PDB file of C-alpha atoms in Angstrom:
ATOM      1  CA  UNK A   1    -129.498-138.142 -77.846  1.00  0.00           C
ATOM      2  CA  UNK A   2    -127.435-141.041 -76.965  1.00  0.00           C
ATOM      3  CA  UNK A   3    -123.693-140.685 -77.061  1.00  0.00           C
ATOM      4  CA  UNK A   4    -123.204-142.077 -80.536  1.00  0.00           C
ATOM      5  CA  UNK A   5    -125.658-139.494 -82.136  1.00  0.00           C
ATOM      6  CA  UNK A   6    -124.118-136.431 -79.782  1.00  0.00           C
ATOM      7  CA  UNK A   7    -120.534-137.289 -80.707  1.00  0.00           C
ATOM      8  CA  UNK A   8    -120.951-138.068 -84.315  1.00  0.00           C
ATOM      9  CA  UNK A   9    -119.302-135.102 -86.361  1.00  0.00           C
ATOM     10  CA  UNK A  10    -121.237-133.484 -88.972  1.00  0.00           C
ATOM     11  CA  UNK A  11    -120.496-133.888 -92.741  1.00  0.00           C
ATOM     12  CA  UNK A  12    -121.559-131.424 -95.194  1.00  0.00           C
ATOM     13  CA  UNK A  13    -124.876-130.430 -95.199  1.00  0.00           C
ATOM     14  CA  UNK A  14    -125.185-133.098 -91.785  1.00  0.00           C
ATOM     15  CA  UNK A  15    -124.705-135.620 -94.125  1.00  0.00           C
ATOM     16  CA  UNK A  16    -122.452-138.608 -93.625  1.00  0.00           C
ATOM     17  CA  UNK A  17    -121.244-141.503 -95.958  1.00  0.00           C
ATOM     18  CA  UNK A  18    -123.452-144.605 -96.308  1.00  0.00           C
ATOM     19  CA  UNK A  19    -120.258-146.880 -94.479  1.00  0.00           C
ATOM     20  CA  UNK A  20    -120.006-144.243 -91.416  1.00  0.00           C
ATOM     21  CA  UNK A  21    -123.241-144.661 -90.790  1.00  0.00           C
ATOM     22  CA  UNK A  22    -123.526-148.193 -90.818  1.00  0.00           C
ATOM     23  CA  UNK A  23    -120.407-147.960 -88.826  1.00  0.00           C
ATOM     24  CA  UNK A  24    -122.148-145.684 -86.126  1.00  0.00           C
ATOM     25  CA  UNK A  25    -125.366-148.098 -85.648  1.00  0.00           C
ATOM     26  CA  UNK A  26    -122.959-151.212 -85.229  1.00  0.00           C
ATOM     27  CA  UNK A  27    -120.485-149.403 -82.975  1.00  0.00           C
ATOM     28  CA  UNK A  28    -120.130-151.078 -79.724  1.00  0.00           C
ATOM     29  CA  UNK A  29    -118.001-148.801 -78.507  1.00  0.00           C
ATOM     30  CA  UNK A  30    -117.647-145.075 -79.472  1.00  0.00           C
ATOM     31  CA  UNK A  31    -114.329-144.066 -80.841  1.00  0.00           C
ATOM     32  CA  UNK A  32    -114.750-140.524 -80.498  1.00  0.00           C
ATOM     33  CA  UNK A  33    -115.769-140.291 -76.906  1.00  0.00           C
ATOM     34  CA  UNK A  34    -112.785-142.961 -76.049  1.00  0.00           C
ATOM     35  CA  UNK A  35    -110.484-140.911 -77.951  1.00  0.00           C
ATOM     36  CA  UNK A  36    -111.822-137.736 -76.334  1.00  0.00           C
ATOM     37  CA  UNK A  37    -111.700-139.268 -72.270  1.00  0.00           C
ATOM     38  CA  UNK A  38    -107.783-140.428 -72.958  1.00  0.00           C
ATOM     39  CA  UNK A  39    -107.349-137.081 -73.683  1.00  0.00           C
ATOM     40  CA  UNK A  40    -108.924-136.027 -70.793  1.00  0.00           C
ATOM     41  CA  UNK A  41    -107.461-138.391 -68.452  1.00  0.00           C
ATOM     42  CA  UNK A  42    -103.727-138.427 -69.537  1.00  0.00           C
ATOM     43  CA  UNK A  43    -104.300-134.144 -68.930  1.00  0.00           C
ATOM     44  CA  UNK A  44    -105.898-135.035 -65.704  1.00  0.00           C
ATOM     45  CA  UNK A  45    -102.447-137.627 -64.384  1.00  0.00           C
ATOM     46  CA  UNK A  46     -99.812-135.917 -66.331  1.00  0.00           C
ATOM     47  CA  UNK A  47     -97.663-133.393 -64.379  1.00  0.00           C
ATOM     48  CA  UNK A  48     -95.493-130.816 -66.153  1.00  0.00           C
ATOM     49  CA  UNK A  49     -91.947-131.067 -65.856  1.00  0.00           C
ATOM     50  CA  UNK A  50     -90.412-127.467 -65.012  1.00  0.00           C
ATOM     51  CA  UNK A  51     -88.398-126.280 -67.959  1.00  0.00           C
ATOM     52  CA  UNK A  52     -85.457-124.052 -67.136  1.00  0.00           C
ATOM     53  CA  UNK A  53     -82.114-124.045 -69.073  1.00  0.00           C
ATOM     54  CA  UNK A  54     -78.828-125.414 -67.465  1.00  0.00           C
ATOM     55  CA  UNK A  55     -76.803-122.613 -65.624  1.00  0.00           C
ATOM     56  CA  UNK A  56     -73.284-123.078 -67.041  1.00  0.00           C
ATOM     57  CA  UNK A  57     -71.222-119.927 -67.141  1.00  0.00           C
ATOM     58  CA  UNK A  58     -69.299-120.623 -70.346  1.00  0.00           C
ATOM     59  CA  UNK A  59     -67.359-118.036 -70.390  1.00  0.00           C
ATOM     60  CA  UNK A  60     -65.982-118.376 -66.738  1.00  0.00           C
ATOM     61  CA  UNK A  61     -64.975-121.778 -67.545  1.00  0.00           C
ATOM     62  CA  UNK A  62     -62.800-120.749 -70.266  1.00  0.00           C
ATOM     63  CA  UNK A  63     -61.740-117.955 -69.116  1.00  0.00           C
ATOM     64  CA  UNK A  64     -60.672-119.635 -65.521  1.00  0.00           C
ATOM     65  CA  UNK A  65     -58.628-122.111 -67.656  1.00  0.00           C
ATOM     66  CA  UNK A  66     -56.512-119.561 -69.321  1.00  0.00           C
ATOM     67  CA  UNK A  67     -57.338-120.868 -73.029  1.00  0.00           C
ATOM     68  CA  UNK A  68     -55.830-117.858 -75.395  1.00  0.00           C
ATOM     69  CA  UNK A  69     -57.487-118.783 -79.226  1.00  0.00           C
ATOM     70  CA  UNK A  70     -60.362-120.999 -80.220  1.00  0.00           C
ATOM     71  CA  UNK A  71     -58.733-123.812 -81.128  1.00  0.00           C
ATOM     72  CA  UNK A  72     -57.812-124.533 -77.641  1.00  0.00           C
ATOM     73  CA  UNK A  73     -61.096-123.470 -76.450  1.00  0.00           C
ATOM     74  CA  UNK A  74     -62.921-126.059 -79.069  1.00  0.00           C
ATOM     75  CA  UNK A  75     -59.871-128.605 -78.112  1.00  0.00           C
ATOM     76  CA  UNK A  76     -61.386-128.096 -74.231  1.00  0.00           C
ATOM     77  CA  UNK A  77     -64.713-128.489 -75.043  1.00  0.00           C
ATOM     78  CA  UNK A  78     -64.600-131.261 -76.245  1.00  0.00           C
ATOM     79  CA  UNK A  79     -62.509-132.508 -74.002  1.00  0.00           C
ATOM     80  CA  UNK A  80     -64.523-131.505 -71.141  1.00  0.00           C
ATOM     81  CA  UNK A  81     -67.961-132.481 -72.682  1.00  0.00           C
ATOM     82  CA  UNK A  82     -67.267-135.948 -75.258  1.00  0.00           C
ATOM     83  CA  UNK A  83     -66.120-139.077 -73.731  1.00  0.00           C
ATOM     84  CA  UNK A  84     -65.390-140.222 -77.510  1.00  0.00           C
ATOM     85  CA  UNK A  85     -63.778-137.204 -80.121  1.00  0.00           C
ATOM     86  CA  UNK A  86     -65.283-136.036 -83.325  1.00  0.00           C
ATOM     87  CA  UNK A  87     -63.435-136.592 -86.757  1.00  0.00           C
ATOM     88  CA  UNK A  88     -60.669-134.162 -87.174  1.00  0.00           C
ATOM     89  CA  UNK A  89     -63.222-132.767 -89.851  1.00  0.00           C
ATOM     90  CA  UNK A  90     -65.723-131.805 -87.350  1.00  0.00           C
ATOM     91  CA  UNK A  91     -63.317-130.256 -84.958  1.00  0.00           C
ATOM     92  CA  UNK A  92     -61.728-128.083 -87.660  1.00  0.00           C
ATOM     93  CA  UNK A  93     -65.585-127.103 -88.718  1.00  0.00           C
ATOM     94  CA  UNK A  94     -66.490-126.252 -85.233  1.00  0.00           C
ATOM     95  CA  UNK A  95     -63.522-123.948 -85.144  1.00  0.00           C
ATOM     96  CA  UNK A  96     -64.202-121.870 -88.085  1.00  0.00           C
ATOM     97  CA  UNK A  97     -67.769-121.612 -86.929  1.00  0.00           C
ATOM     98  CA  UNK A  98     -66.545-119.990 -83.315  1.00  0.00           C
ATOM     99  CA  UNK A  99     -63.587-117.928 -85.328  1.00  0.00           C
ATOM    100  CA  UNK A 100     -66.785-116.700 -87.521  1.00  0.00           C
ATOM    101  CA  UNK A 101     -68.878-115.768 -84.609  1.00  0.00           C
ATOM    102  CA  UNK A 102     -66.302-114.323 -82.268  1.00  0.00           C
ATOM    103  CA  UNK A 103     -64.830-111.963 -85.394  1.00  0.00           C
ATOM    104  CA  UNK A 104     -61.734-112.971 -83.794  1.00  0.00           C
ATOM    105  CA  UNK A 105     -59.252-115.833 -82.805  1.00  0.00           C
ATOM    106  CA  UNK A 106     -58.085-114.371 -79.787  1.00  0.00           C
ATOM    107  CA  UNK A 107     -60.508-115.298 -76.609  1.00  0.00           C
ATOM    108  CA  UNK A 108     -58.768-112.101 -74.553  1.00  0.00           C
ATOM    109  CA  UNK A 109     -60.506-110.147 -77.300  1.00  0.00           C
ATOM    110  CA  UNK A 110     -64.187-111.368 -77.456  1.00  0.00           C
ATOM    111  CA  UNK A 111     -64.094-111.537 -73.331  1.00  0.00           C
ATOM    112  CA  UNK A 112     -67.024-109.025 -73.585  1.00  0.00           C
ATOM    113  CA  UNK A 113     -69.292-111.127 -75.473  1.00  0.00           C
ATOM    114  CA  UNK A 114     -68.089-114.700 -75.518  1.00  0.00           C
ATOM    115  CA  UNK A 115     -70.982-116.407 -74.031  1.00  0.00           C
ATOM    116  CA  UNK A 116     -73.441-116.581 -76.857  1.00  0.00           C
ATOM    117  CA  UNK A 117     -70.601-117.750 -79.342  1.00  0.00           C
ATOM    118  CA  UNK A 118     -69.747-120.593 -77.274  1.00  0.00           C
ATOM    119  CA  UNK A 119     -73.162-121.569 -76.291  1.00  0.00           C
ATOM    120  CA  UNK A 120     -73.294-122.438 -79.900  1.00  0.00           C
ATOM    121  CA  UNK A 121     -70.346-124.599 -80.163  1.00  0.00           C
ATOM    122  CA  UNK A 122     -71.844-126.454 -76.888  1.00  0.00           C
ATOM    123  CA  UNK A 123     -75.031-126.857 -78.754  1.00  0.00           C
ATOM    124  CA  UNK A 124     -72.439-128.553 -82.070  1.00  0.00           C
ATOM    125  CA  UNK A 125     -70.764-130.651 -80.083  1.00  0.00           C
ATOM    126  CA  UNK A 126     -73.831-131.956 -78.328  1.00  0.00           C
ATOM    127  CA  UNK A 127     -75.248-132.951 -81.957  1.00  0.00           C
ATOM    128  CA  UNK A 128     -72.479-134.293 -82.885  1.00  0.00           C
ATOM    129  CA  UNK A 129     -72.931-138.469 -82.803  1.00  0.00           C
ATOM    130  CA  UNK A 130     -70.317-139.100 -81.331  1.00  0.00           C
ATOM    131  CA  UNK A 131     -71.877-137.067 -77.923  1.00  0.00           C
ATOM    132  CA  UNK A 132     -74.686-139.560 -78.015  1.00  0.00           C
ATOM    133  CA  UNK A 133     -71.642-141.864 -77.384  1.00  0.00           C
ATOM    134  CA  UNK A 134     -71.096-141.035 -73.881  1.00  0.00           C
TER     135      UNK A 134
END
């Protein structure tokens, strides 16, 4: 077969419409084998990036900086990670989201599992629009 007839995909019962078939016969080039070596090239030049997540001990960071309650631990985070700050709104929300996740207000008391919790709030504050900002 030539590579029209090889590539063309069957219809039901084999059958195509009238206008793909006229299409086929007048094709100069074939679509579906183009479409199917730019696939095949861009797999065959395309490296992978690595993936691997950033290694940022969270909790060391706050804890190193002596930061007693979440809002001061929100306050540094942002701080540390925005060049321009979120409404007052969006601070006070990202606060009761890390009082709600940590049980607590007090960091000395969450020290066990504080990581996770504020993991999250990195992930707010880097959706925030004003982090696309900086």
């Amino acid at each position: 077969m030539d590579i029209s007839s090889a590539t063309k995909p069957d219809g039901k019962n084999g059958d195509l419409a009238e206008s793909n078939m006229a299409a086929d016969r007048d094709e100069d080039f074939n679509t579906r084998y183009g479409s199917f070596r730019g696939w095949q090239m861009a797999i065959e030049r395309v490296k992978p990036i690595p993936r691997d997540t950033a290694q940022l001990n969270l909790s060391r960071m706050v804890l190193d900086q002596r930061l007693k309650d979440t809002t001061q631990v929100v306050d540094y985070m942002i701080h540390r990670f925005m060049r321009v700050p979120p409404s007052d709104e969006a601070r006070q929300k990202m606060i009761v989201f890390l009082n709600k996740e940590l049980g607590t207000t007090d960091i000395s008391v969450a020290q066990t599992y504080l990581e996770d919790p504020l993991r999250l709030v990195l992930h707010l504050i880097m959706s925030q629009p004003e982090y696309q900002l900086g």
